[in-house]
GROMACS .gro file of C-alpha atoms in nm:
model
  434
    1MET     CA    1   0.067  -1.511   1.862
    2VAL     CA    2   0.110  -1.268   1.574
    3ILE     CA    3   0.369  -1.343   1.306
    4GLY     CA    4   0.497  -1.036   1.123
    5GLY     CA    5   0.557  -0.682   1.246
    6GLY     CA    6   0.441  -0.490   0.940
    7LEU     CA    7   0.135  -0.267   0.920
    8ALA     CA    8  -0.121  -0.546   0.953
    9GLY     CA    9   0.068  -0.725   1.230
   10CYS     CA   10   0.108  -0.409   1.436
   11GLU     CA   11  -0.260  -0.323   1.396
   12ALA     CA   12  -0.356  -0.677   1.503
   13VAL     CA   13  -0.131  -0.663   1.810
   14TRP     CA   14  -0.276  -0.325   1.904
   15ARG     CA   15  -0.628  -0.463   1.882
   16LEU     CA   16  -0.544  -0.772   2.090
   17ALA     CA   17  -0.368  -0.566   2.356
   18ARG     CA   18  -0.664  -0.327   2.359
   19ALA     CA   19  -0.875  -0.630   2.456
   20GLY     CA   20  -0.641  -0.697   2.749
   21LEU     CA   21  -0.481  -1.008   2.599
   22ALA     CA   22  -0.118  -1.115   2.618
   23VAL     CA   23   0.047  -1.133   2.275
   24ASP     CA   24   0.370  -1.274   2.138
   25LEU     CA   25   0.471  -1.075   1.829
   26TYR     CA   26   0.729  -1.254   1.616
   27GLU     CA   27   0.930  -1.037   1.377
   28MET     CA   28   1.215  -1.190   1.179
   29LYS     CA   29   1.407  -0.861   1.132
   30PRO     CA   30   1.692  -0.798   1.193
   31THR     CA   31   1.788  -1.166   1.199
   32VAL     CA   32   1.643  -1.211   0.851
   33PHE     CA   33   1.555  -0.937   0.600
   34SER     CA   34   1.332  -0.967   0.296
   35PRO     CA   35   1.471  -0.839  -0.038
   36ALA     CA   36   1.297  -0.503   0.011
   37HIS     CA   37   1.336  -0.434   0.385
   38VAL     CA   38   1.635  -0.251   0.529
   39SER     CA   39   1.524  -0.130   0.875
   40PRO     CA   40   1.483  -0.333   1.197
   41LEU     CA   41   1.184  -0.114   1.290
   42LEU     CA   42   0.828  -0.240   1.283
   43ALA     CA   43   0.578  -0.097   1.032
   44GLU     CA   44   0.851  -0.024   0.777
   45LEU     CA   45   0.712   0.133   0.458
   46VAL     CA   46   0.904  -0.021   0.170
   47CYS     CA   47   0.723   0.133  -0.126
   48SER     CA   48   0.562   0.477  -0.123
   49ASN     CA   49   0.541   0.694   0.189
   50SER     CA   50   0.183   0.788   0.100
   51PHE     CA   51  -0.137   0.640   0.240
   52ARG     CA   52  -0.312   0.801  -0.059
   53SER     CA   53  -0.612   1.033  -0.055
   54ASN     CA   54  -0.748   1.165   0.270
   55ASP     CA   55  -1.070   1.285   0.105
   56LEU     CA   56  -1.373   1.125   0.271
   57HIS     CA   57  -1.543   1.107  -0.068
   58SER     CA   58  -1.272   0.876  -0.202
   59ALA     CA   59  -1.284   0.506  -0.119
   60VAL     CA   60  -0.945   0.501   0.053
   61GLY     CA   61  -1.027   0.823   0.240
   62LEU     CA   62  -1.347   0.659   0.363
   63LEU     CA   63  -1.151   0.350   0.468
   64LYS     CA   64  -0.919   0.570   0.675
   65GLU     CA   65  -1.213   0.731   0.852
   66GLU     CA   66  -1.364   0.390   0.927
   67MET     CA   67  -1.032   0.279   1.074
   68ARG     CA   68  -1.015   0.588   1.293
   69ARG     CA   69  -1.358   0.505   1.429
   70LEU     CA   70  -1.245   0.146   1.486
   71GLY     CA   71  -0.955   0.268   1.701
   72SER     CA   72  -0.668   0.225   1.454
   73LEU     CA   73  -0.314   0.266   1.589
   74LEU     CA   74  -0.168   0.335   1.246
   75MET     CA   75  -0.407   0.612   1.146
   76ARG     CA   76  -0.324   0.795   1.467
   77ALA     CA   77   0.050   0.748   1.412
   78ALA     CA   78   0.024   0.860   1.049
   79GLU     CA   79  -0.138   1.188   1.149
   80GLU     CA   80   0.140   1.250   1.401
   81CYS     CA   81   0.410   1.185   1.136
   82ARG     CA   82   0.239   1.361   0.848
   83VAL     CA   83   0.430   1.550   0.577
   84PRO     CA   84   0.274   1.786   0.317
   85ALA     CA   85   0.132   1.597   0.019
   86GLY     CA   86  -0.170   1.791  -0.105
   87LYS     CA   87  -0.489   1.595  -0.043
   88ALA     CA   88  -0.296   1.278   0.033
   89LEU     CA   89  -0.191   1.147   0.375
   90ALA     CA   90   0.186   1.097   0.349
   91VAL     CA   91   0.430   1.040   0.633
   92ASP     CA   92   0.793   1.068   0.727
   93ARG     CA   93   0.854   0.697   0.698
   94GLU     CA   94   1.137   0.668   0.952
   95LYS     CA   95   0.953   0.876   1.212
   96PHE     CA   96   0.637   0.675   1.149
   97ALA     CA   97   0.809   0.336   1.188
   98ALA     CA   98   0.991   0.450   1.501
   99LEU     CA   99   0.668   0.576   1.659
  100VAL     CA  100   0.474   0.257   1.584
  101THR     CA  101   0.763   0.040   1.707
  102SER     CA  102   0.775   0.231   2.035
  103ARG     CA  103   0.402   0.208   2.093
  104VAL     CA  104   0.372  -0.161   2.008
  105ALA     CA  105   0.681  -0.270   2.200
  106THR     CA  106   0.565  -0.095   2.519
  107LEU     CA  107   0.210  -0.230   2.519
  108PRO     CA  108   0.122  -0.419   2.838
  109GLY     CA  109   0.132  -0.795   2.779
  110VAL     CA  110   0.314  -0.773   2.445
  111ARG     CA  111   0.640  -0.961   2.391
  112LEU     CA  112   0.838  -0.865   2.081
  113ILE     CA  113   1.038  -1.170   1.975
  114ARG     CA  114   1.299  -1.120   1.702
  115LYS     CA  115   1.288  -1.462   1.540
  116GLU     CA  116   1.174  -1.611   1.211
  117VAL     CA  117   0.880  -1.849   1.235
  118THR     CA  118   0.873  -2.112   0.960
  119GLU     CA  119   0.584  -2.337   1.060
  120LEU     CA  120   0.223  -2.291   1.164
  121ASP     CA  121   0.059  -2.485   1.446
  122PRO     CA  122  -0.309  -2.528   1.353
  123ASP     CA  123  -0.397  -2.581   1.720
  124ARG     CA  124  -0.251  -2.249   1.836
  125LEU     CA  125  -0.437  -1.920   1.790
  126THR     CA  126  -0.224  -1.735   1.536
  127ILE     CA  127  -0.246  -1.428   1.315
  128LEU     CA  128  -0.023  -1.463   1.010
  129ALA     CA  129   0.069  -1.114   0.891
  130THR     CA  130   0.392  -1.180   0.706
  131GLY     CA  131   0.293  -0.952   0.421
  132PRO     CA  132   0.360  -0.957   0.050
  133LEU     CA  133   0.724  -1.056   0.109
  134THR     CA  134   0.654  -1.372   0.307
  135SER     CA  135   0.971  -1.579   0.337
  136GLU     CA  136   1.014  -1.893   0.132
  137SER     CA  137   1.015  -2.109   0.445
  138MET     CA  138   0.685  -1.966   0.568
  139ASN     CA  139   0.544  -1.997   0.217
  140ARG     CA  140   0.617  -2.367   0.231
  141GLY     CA  141   0.466  -2.393   0.576
  142LEU     CA  142   0.144  -2.221   0.471
  143ALA     CA  143   0.122  -2.419   0.148
  144ALA     CA  144   0.155  -2.742   0.346
  145LEU     CA  145  -0.122  -2.630   0.578
  146ILE     CA  146  -0.381  -2.527   0.318
  147GLY     CA  147  -0.284  -2.786   0.059
  148SER     CA  148  -0.248  -2.557  -0.242
  149GLN     CA  149  -0.002  -2.333  -0.419
  150HIS     CA  150   0.007  -1.961  -0.352
  151LEU     CA  151  -0.063  -1.702  -0.613
  152TYR     CA  152   0.180  -1.418  -0.656
  153PHE     CA  153   0.239  -1.097  -0.847
  154TYR     CA  154   0.523  -0.850  -0.877
  155ASP     CA  155   0.531  -0.516  -0.702
  156ALA     CA  156   0.794  -0.250  -0.760
  157ILE     CA  157   0.947   0.032  -0.556
  158ALA     CA  158   1.002   0.390  -0.676
  159PRO     CA  159   1.338   0.567  -0.639
  160ILE     CA  160   1.413   0.846  -0.390
  161VAL     CA  161   1.634   1.150  -0.454
  162ALA     CA  162   1.798   1.403  -0.222
  163SER     CA  163   1.621   1.739  -0.238
  164ASP     CA  164   1.939   1.945  -0.243
  165SER     CA  165   2.060   1.756  -0.550
  166ILE     CA  166   1.755   1.856  -0.760
  167ASP     CA  167   1.809   2.144  -1.004
  168HIS     CA  168   1.514   2.350  -0.883
  169SER     CA  169   1.572   2.609  -1.154
  170ARG     CA  170   1.421   2.356  -1.394
  171THR     CA  171   1.123   2.260  -1.176
  172PHE     CA  172   0.821   2.429  -1.022
  173ARG     CA  173   0.615   2.364  -0.711
  174ALA     CA  174   0.243   2.290  -0.742
  175SER     CA  175  -0.028   2.048  -0.646
  176ARG     CA  176  -0.256   1.929  -0.922
  177TYR     CA  177  -0.558   2.160  -0.976
  178ASP     CA  178  -0.450   2.377  -0.679
  179ASP     CA  179  -0.375   2.745  -0.751
  180SER     CA  180  -0.399   2.865  -0.391
  181GLY     CA  181  -0.023   2.902  -0.347
  182GLU     CA  182   0.297   2.698  -0.345
  183GLY     CA  183   0.200   2.334  -0.384
  184ASP     CA  184   0.334   2.028  -0.210
  185TYR     CA  185   0.493   1.860  -0.514
  186VAL     CA  186   0.809   1.938  -0.705
  187ASN     CA  187   0.720   1.915  -1.074
  188CYS     CA  188   0.967   1.837  -1.350
  189PRO     CA  189   0.812   1.957  -1.678
  190LEU     CA  190   0.901   1.787  -2.007
  191SER     CA  191   0.857   1.927  -2.354
  192GLU     CA  192   0.736   1.694  -2.628
  193GLU     CA  193   1.093   1.646  -2.747
  194GLU     CA  194   1.222   1.577  -2.395
  195TYR     CA  195   0.941   1.334  -2.324
  196LYS     CA  196   0.997   1.135  -2.644
  197ALA     CA  197   1.370   1.109  -2.572
  198PHE     CA  198   1.289   0.984  -2.221
  199TYR     CA  199   1.032   0.739  -2.356
  200ARG     CA  200   1.271   0.591  -2.614
  201ALA     CA  201   1.540   0.543  -2.352
  202LEU     CA  202   1.294   0.388  -2.107
  203ILE     CA  203   1.158   0.119  -2.337
  204ALA     CA  204   1.508   0.028  -2.455
  205ALA     CA  205   1.658   0.008  -2.105
  206ASP     CA  206   1.775  -0.313  -1.939
  207GLN     CA  207   1.544  -0.470  -1.682
  208THR     CA  208   1.612  -0.694  -1.385
  209PRO     CA  209   1.529  -1.047  -1.505
  210SER     CA  210   1.273  -1.264  -1.332
  211ARG     CA  211   1.391  -1.584  -1.173
  212ALA     CA  212   1.358  -1.878  -1.407
  213PHE     CA  213   1.073  -2.042  -1.215
  214GLU     CA  214   0.864  -1.723  -1.173
  215GLU     CA  215   0.618  -1.582  -1.422
  216PRO     CA  216   0.564  -1.206  -1.373
  217LYS     CA  217   0.206  -1.128  -1.265
  218TYR     CA  218   0.181  -0.756  -1.207
  219PHE     CA  219  -0.088  -0.581  -1.003
  220GLU     CA  220  -0.263  -0.341  -1.241
  221GLY     CA  221  -0.268  -0.061  -0.983
  222CYS     CA  222   0.110  -0.068  -0.934
  223LEU     CA  223   0.260  -0.145  -1.273
  224PRO     CA  224   0.630  -0.083  -1.328
  225LEU     CA  225   0.686   0.232  -1.532
  226GLU     CA  226   0.843   0.045  -1.822
  227VAL     CA  227   0.553  -0.201  -1.839
  228MET     CA  228   0.309   0.088  -1.876
  229ALA     CA  229   0.536   0.246  -2.139
  230GLN     CA  230   0.523  -0.069  -2.352
  231ARG     CA  231   0.150  -0.008  -2.402
  232GLY     CA  232   0.215   0.297  -2.618
  233GLU     CA  233   0.409   0.620  -2.643
  234ARG     CA  234   0.137   0.834  -2.485
  235THR     CA  235   0.038   0.591  -2.208
  236LEU     CA  236   0.258   0.760  -1.947
  237THR     CA  237   0.118   1.104  -2.032
  238PHE     CA  238  -0.224   0.972  -1.931
  239GLY     CA  239  -0.076   0.800  -1.624
  240PRO     CA  240   0.200   0.902  -1.382
  241LEU     CA  241   0.338   1.171  -1.616
  242LYS     CA  242   0.004   1.332  -1.694
  243PRO     CA  243   0.026   1.715  -1.702
  244VAL     CA  244  -0.346   1.771  -1.637
  245GLY     CA  245  -0.411   2.029  -1.366
  246LEU     CA  246  -0.056   2.164  -1.372
  247VAL     CA  247   0.062   2.491  -1.524
  248ASP     CA  248   0.429   2.591  -1.536
  249PRO     CA  249   0.431   2.942  -1.384
  250ARG     CA  250   0.739   3.032  -1.587
  251THR     CA  251   0.558   2.982  -1.917
  252GLY     CA  252   0.191   3.002  -1.819
  253LEU     CA  253   0.140   2.681  -2.017
  254ARG     CA  254   0.066   2.319  -1.939
  255PRO     CA  255   0.375   2.103  -2.010
  256TYR     CA  256   0.361   1.808  -2.249
  257ALA     CA  257   0.439   1.576  -1.956
  258VAL     CA  258   0.527   1.617  -1.588
  259VAL     CA  259   0.723   1.401  -1.344
  260GLN     CA  260   0.606   1.474  -0.990
  261LEU     CA  261   0.827   1.440  -0.683
  262ARG     CA  262   0.660   1.396  -0.345
  263ARG     CA  263   0.818   1.481  -0.010
  264GLU     CA  264   0.948   1.167   0.154
  265ASN     CA  265   1.027   1.293   0.505
  266GLU     CA  266   0.923   1.571   0.740
  267ALA     CA  267   1.244   1.766   0.691
  268GLY     CA  268   1.189   1.775   0.315
  269THR     CA  269   1.538   1.647   0.242
  270LEU     CA  270   1.416   1.350   0.038
  271TYR     CA  271   1.165   1.318  -0.246
  272ASN     CA  272   1.029   1.011  -0.423
  273LEU     CA  273   0.938   0.992  -0.791
  274VAL     CA  274   0.561   0.949  -0.794
  275GLY     CA  275   0.447   0.650  -1.000
  276PHE     CA  276   0.806   0.552  -1.090
  277GLN     CA  277   0.798   0.199  -0.952
  278THR     CA  278   1.039   0.010  -1.173
  279ARG     CA  279   1.231  -0.308  -1.242
  280LEU     CA  280   1.502  -0.138  -1.449
  281THR     CA  281   1.858  -0.228  -1.353
  282ARG     CA  282   2.033   0.030  -1.138
  283SER     CA  283   2.264   0.134  -1.420
  284ALA     CA  284   1.962   0.181  -1.649
  285GLN     CA  285   1.785   0.390  -1.385
  286ASP     CA  286   2.097   0.601  -1.344
  287ARG     CA  287   2.102   0.674  -1.715
  288VAL     CA  288   1.731   0.703  -1.799
  289PHE     CA  289   1.603   0.898  -1.499
  290ARG     CA  290   1.872   1.164  -1.546
  291LEU     CA  291   1.697   1.258  -1.870
  292ILE     CA  292   1.422   1.413  -1.655
  293PRO     CA  293   1.465   1.793  -1.632
  294GLY     CA  294   1.595   1.883  -1.290
  295LEU     CA  295   1.733   1.536  -1.213
  296GLU     CA  296   2.040   1.547  -1.437
  297ARG     CA  297   2.271   1.557  -1.133
  298ALA     CA  298   2.034   1.418  -0.873
  299GLU     CA  299   2.163   1.201  -0.590
  300PHE     CA  300   1.955   0.882  -0.585
  301VAL     CA  301   1.953   0.768  -0.224
  302ARG     CA  302   1.739   0.466  -0.310
  303TRP     CA  303   1.702   0.300  -0.647
  304GLY     CA  304   1.383   0.139  -0.764
  305SER     CA  305   1.353  -0.237  -0.728
  306VAL     CA  306   1.119  -0.526  -0.788
  307HIS     CA  307   1.003  -0.803  -0.561
  308ARG     CA  308   0.752  -1.084  -0.551
  309ASN     CA  309   0.431  -1.036  -0.355
  310THR     CA  310   0.261  -1.342  -0.208
  311PHE     CA  311  -0.111  -1.384  -0.143
  312ILE     CA  312  -0.350  -1.675  -0.107
  313HIS     CA  313  -0.664  -1.754  -0.303
  314GLY     CA  314  -0.906  -1.597  -0.056
  315PRO     CA  315  -1.233  -1.737  -0.197
  316SER     CA  316  -1.101  -2.090  -0.151
  317HIS     CA  317  -0.942  -2.055   0.190
  318LEU     CA  318  -1.073  -1.758   0.392
  319THR     CA  319  -1.389  -1.698   0.587
  320ARG     CA  320  -1.526  -1.345   0.609
  321HIS     CA  321  -1.371  -1.328   0.958
  322LEU     CA  322  -1.025  -1.374   0.803
  323ASN     CA  323  -0.953  -1.716   0.948
  324LEU     CA  324  -0.885  -2.025   0.741
  325LYS     CA  325  -1.182  -2.245   0.658
  326SER     CA  326  -0.975  -2.557   0.718
  327HIS     CA  327  -0.798  -2.432   1.033
  328PRO     CA  328  -1.014  -2.171   1.210
  329LEU     CA  329  -0.752  -2.084   1.473
  330ILE     CA  330  -0.525  -1.947   1.198
  331PHE     CA  331  -0.612  -1.590   1.095
  332LEU     CA  332  -0.454  -1.405   0.805
  333ALA     CA  333  -0.402  -1.030   0.788
  334GLY     CA  334  -0.259  -0.780   0.542
  335GLN     CA  335  -0.162  -0.824   0.180
  336ILE     CA  336  -0.127  -1.199   0.208
  337THR     CA  337  -0.510  -1.207   0.220
  338GLY     CA  338  -0.535  -1.052  -0.126
  339VAL     CA  339  -0.582  -0.683  -0.055
  340GLU     CA  340  -0.344  -0.427  -0.203
  341GLY     CA  341  -0.216  -0.113  -0.034
  342TYR     CA  342  -0.097   0.008   0.304
  343VAL     CA  343  -0.436   0.118   0.436
  344GLU     CA  344  -0.616  -0.191   0.312
  345SER     CA  345  -0.352  -0.418   0.472
  346ALA     CA  346  -0.374  -0.239   0.805
  347ALA     CA  347  -0.755  -0.261   0.798
  348MET     CA  348  -0.734  -0.639   0.760
  349GLY     CA  349  -0.497  -0.648   1.057
  350LEU     CA  350  -0.747  -0.456   1.265
  351LEU     CA  351  -1.028  -0.698   1.177
  352ALA     CA  352  -0.813  -1.009   1.225
  353GLY     CA  353  -0.708  -0.880   1.566
  354GLU     CA  354  -1.070  -0.818   1.667
  355ASN     CA  355  -1.180  -1.167   1.565
  356ALA     CA  356  -0.880  -1.336   1.725
  357ALA     CA  357  -0.973  -1.158   2.049
  358ARG     CA  358  -1.332  -1.274   2.011
  359THR     CA  359  -1.210  -1.632   1.959
  360THR     CA  360  -1.013  -1.612   2.285
  361ARG     CA  361  -1.319  -1.486   2.472
  362GLY     CA  362  -1.548  -1.746   2.315
  363GLU     CA  363  -1.761  -1.483   2.142
  364LEU     CA  364  -1.920  -1.488   1.798
  365LEU     CA  365  -1.691  -1.360   1.524
  366ALA     CA  366  -1.794  -1.049   1.335
  367ALA     CA  367  -1.734  -0.869   1.007
  368PRO     CA  368  -1.858  -0.523   0.903
  369PRO     CA  369  -2.135  -0.513   0.639
  370PRO     CA  370  -2.034  -0.486   0.271
  371THR     CA  371  -2.172  -0.131   0.259
  372THR     CA  372  -1.864  -0.025   0.456
  373ALA     CA  373  -1.519   0.005   0.303
  374VAL     CA  374  -1.374  -0.259   0.539
  375GLY     CA  375  -1.665  -0.494   0.473
  376ALA     CA  376  -1.644  -0.440   0.098
  377LEU     CA  377  -1.280  -0.548   0.101
  378VAL     CA  378  -1.367  -0.863   0.296
  379SER     CA  379  -1.641  -0.943   0.045
  380HIS     CA  380  -1.388  -0.910  -0.236
  381LEU     CA  381  -1.163  -1.159  -0.060
  382VAL     CA  382  -1.421  -1.428   0.010
  383ASP     CA  383  -1.718  -1.390  -0.225
  384GLN     CA  384  -1.560  -1.392  -0.571
  385THR     CA  385  -1.671  -1.669  -0.803
  386GLU     CA  386  -1.423  -1.602  -1.085
  387ARG     CA  387  -1.148  -1.859  -1.125
  388VAL     CA  388  -0.879  -1.590  -1.150
  389PHE     CA  389  -0.844  -1.402  -0.820
  390GLN     CA  390  -0.655  -1.073  -0.824
  391PRO     CA  391  -0.558  -0.837  -0.539
  392THR     CA  392  -0.731  -0.501  -0.527
  393ASN     CA  393  -0.725  -0.164  -0.357
  394VAL     CA  394  -1.043  -0.044  -0.192
  395ASN     CA  395  -1.283   0.119  -0.438
  396PHE     CA  396  -1.649   0.212  -0.448
  397GLY     CA  397  -1.709  -0.054  -0.711
  398LEU     CA  398  -1.669  -0.319  -0.439
  399MET     CA  399  -1.971  -0.183  -0.252
  400PRO     CA  400  -2.341  -0.246  -0.319
  401PRO     CA  401  -2.450   0.015  -0.577
  402ALA     CA  402  -2.630   0.334  -0.485
  403PRO     CA  403  -3.003   0.358  -0.563
  404PRO     CA  404  -3.081   0.463  -0.923
  405ASP     CA  405  -3.209   0.803  -0.812
  406VAL     CA  406  -2.868   0.904  -0.670
  407ARG     CA  407  -2.689   1.109  -0.934
  408LYS     CA  408  -2.344   0.997  -1.041
  409GLY     CA  409  -2.174   1.304  -0.896
  410ASP     CA  410  -2.348   1.251  -0.562
  411ARG     CA  411  -2.256   0.883  -0.526
  412PRO     CA  412  -1.923   0.925  -0.341
  413ALA     CA  413  -2.096   1.132  -0.072
  414TYR     CA  414  -2.379   0.877  -0.057
  415TYR     CA  415  -2.136   0.585  -0.021
  416ALA     CA  416  -1.946   0.764   0.256
  417ARG     CA  417  -2.259   0.857   0.451
  418ARG     CA  418  -2.409   0.509   0.418
  419ALA     CA  419  -2.083   0.341   0.515
  420LEU     CA  420  -2.026   0.543   0.830
  421GLU     CA  421  -2.387   0.505   0.942
  422ASP     CA  422  -2.375   0.129   0.884
  423LEU     CA  423  -2.036   0.100   1.055
  424GLU     CA  424  -2.162   0.277   1.367
  425ALA     CA  425  -2.471   0.053   1.372
  426TRP     CA  426  -2.257  -0.260   1.333
  427MET     CA  427  -2.018  -0.152   1.609
  428ALA     CA  428  -2.311  -0.104   1.846
  429GLU     CA  429  -2.470  -0.436   1.743
  430VAL     CA  430  -2.160  -0.650   1.799
  431GLY     CA  431  -2.026  -0.453   2.096
  432TYR     CA  432  -1.710  -0.330   1.925
  433ASP     CA  433  -1.510  -0.127   2.179
  434ALA     CA  434  -1.292   0.125   1.998
   0.00000   0.00000   0.00000
């Protein structure tokens, strides 16, 4: 069985069904919702609607291409639900979730069971893909099984505004570094005076308090806006509000700072504030974010929020095939393994599904080599020797380094070429049927 109908769970079910196996998929929604989920659909995207860069010479772009070659359900669905986002792969989140739900629920041999599972049977082949918002009852069940406490960190969600409520007379359209025409992003330019007023209000704003027994442990790649701001007045202008590569066509000048809005759905009626994940209270968001030019009268259809993300200590508990060392019939997939990001989570679901199918057929388990993006992520999960284990997005730094004679500027192309060649060789060696 597969527990959890998020990105990783759906990818795992797809892989198992592709192998001709019967699968019970347990999804607790709509009987039980996590603090961040609102839709009964599978594969609900609760944070950004972007799968990040689609450039093959970026690590996450390479990971996407590997997943396509591995027969990924989600990469195919994302392309079908794509919305303009420059070089990024972004989707209409409702259309995407509906499409994935339809395809998973109609797979031969798949039963979708709307019920919360709170315990794990170590003698039953199981893929646990409950994600970063694993319920407290399942947390206790997993902790009892592996005999240790989970680690956790906080992740935050960016707000969404209605397009027709934006004052477009104060914004301009452009994609960073792209002067070929109207860009995919709505840009809200701030003067130095406007930025400093926004900054002062942000750092003074009220925040949602942590629960008394939880110590905030943020993921560095998804820091709340106000946490970044506390590092210094100019930090945001080198982060999510950086103006580099953007010129306001009305002035011909680069603004002091820029807030970018990215299309949230295919119709272009909703936009999310890029990089504005936050744990400010709703009243504080309502006051502070209206200081951004163009958003003074914006309709916020979703406020930012904060939630706890759960993951295990992979080096202690996981094999490179994503099953537990102590209970090899229990596989883990998605962010609970210690990866960060939509694409990374789905990739772990794909691999867990493949190895669960191999277990059923009595075959040797397999994992791609560390020269691939998928294999590099697995190595991060299981090979670390440091006492402190932190989640990570895919990046070229996880891979074996390029030879010294490869110039720095040529390394991304080298990593991509090597990875795809090694992936194809591995697929042929282990008999992976995409």
